[in-house]
GROMACS .gro file of C-alpha atoms in nm:
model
   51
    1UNK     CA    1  -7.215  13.707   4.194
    2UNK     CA    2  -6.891  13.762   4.037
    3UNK     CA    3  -6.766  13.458   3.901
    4UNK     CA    4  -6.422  13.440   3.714
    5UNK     CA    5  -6.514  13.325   3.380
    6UNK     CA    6  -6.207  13.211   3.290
    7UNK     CA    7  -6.080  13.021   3.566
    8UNK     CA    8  -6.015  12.740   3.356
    9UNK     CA    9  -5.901  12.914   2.960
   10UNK     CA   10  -5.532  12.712   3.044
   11UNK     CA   11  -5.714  12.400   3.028
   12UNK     CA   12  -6.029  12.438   2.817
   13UNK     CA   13  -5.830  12.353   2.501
   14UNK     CA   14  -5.672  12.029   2.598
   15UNK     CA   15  -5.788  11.689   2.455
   16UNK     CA   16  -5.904  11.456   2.702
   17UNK     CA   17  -5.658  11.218   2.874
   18UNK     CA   18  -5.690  10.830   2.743
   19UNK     CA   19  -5.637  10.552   2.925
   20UNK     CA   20  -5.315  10.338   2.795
   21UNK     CA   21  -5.445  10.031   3.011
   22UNK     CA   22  -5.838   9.982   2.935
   23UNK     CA   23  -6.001  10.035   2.640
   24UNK     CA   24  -6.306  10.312   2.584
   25UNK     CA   25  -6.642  10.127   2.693
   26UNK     CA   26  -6.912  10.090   2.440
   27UNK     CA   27  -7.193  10.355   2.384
   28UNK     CA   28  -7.422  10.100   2.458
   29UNK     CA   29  -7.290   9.999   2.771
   30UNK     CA   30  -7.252  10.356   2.923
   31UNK     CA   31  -7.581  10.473   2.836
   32UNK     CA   32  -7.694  10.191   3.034
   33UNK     CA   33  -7.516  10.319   3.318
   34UNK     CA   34  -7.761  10.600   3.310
   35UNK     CA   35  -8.052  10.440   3.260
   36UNK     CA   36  -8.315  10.369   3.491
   37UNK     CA   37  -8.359  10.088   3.682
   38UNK     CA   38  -8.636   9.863   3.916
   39UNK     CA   39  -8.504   9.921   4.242
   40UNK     CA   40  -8.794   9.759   4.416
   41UNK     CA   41  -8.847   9.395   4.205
   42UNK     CA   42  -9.213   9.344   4.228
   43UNK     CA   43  -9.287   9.700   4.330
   44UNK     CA   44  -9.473   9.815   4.000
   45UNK     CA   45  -9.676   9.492   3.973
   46UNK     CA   46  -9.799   9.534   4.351
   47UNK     CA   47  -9.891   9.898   4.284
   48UNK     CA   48 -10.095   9.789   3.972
   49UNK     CA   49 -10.232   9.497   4.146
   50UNK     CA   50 -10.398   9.727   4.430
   51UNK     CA   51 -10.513   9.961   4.218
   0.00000   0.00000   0.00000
């Protein structure tokens, strides 16, 4: 596998772009975005209920 390590060394050094129109989101509120979630409401209580 030979990979060119440096594909990206023009870009590597650049700050990130910010938006001029929306402000950064709150820590909070993107960690939640990764956090996991009842996708089944009920679910867990019927699997504890039958076991």
């Amino acid at each position: 596998m030979d990979k060119d390590t440096h594909q990206y060394d023009d870009i590597t050094s650049m700050s990130r772009p910010i938006s001029k129109n929306h402000k950064p989101m709150p820590l909070y509120d993107r960690a939640a975005q990764f956090a996991p979630f009842a996708a089944l409401t009920g679910h867990d209580a019927a699997i504890k209920e039958t076991a």
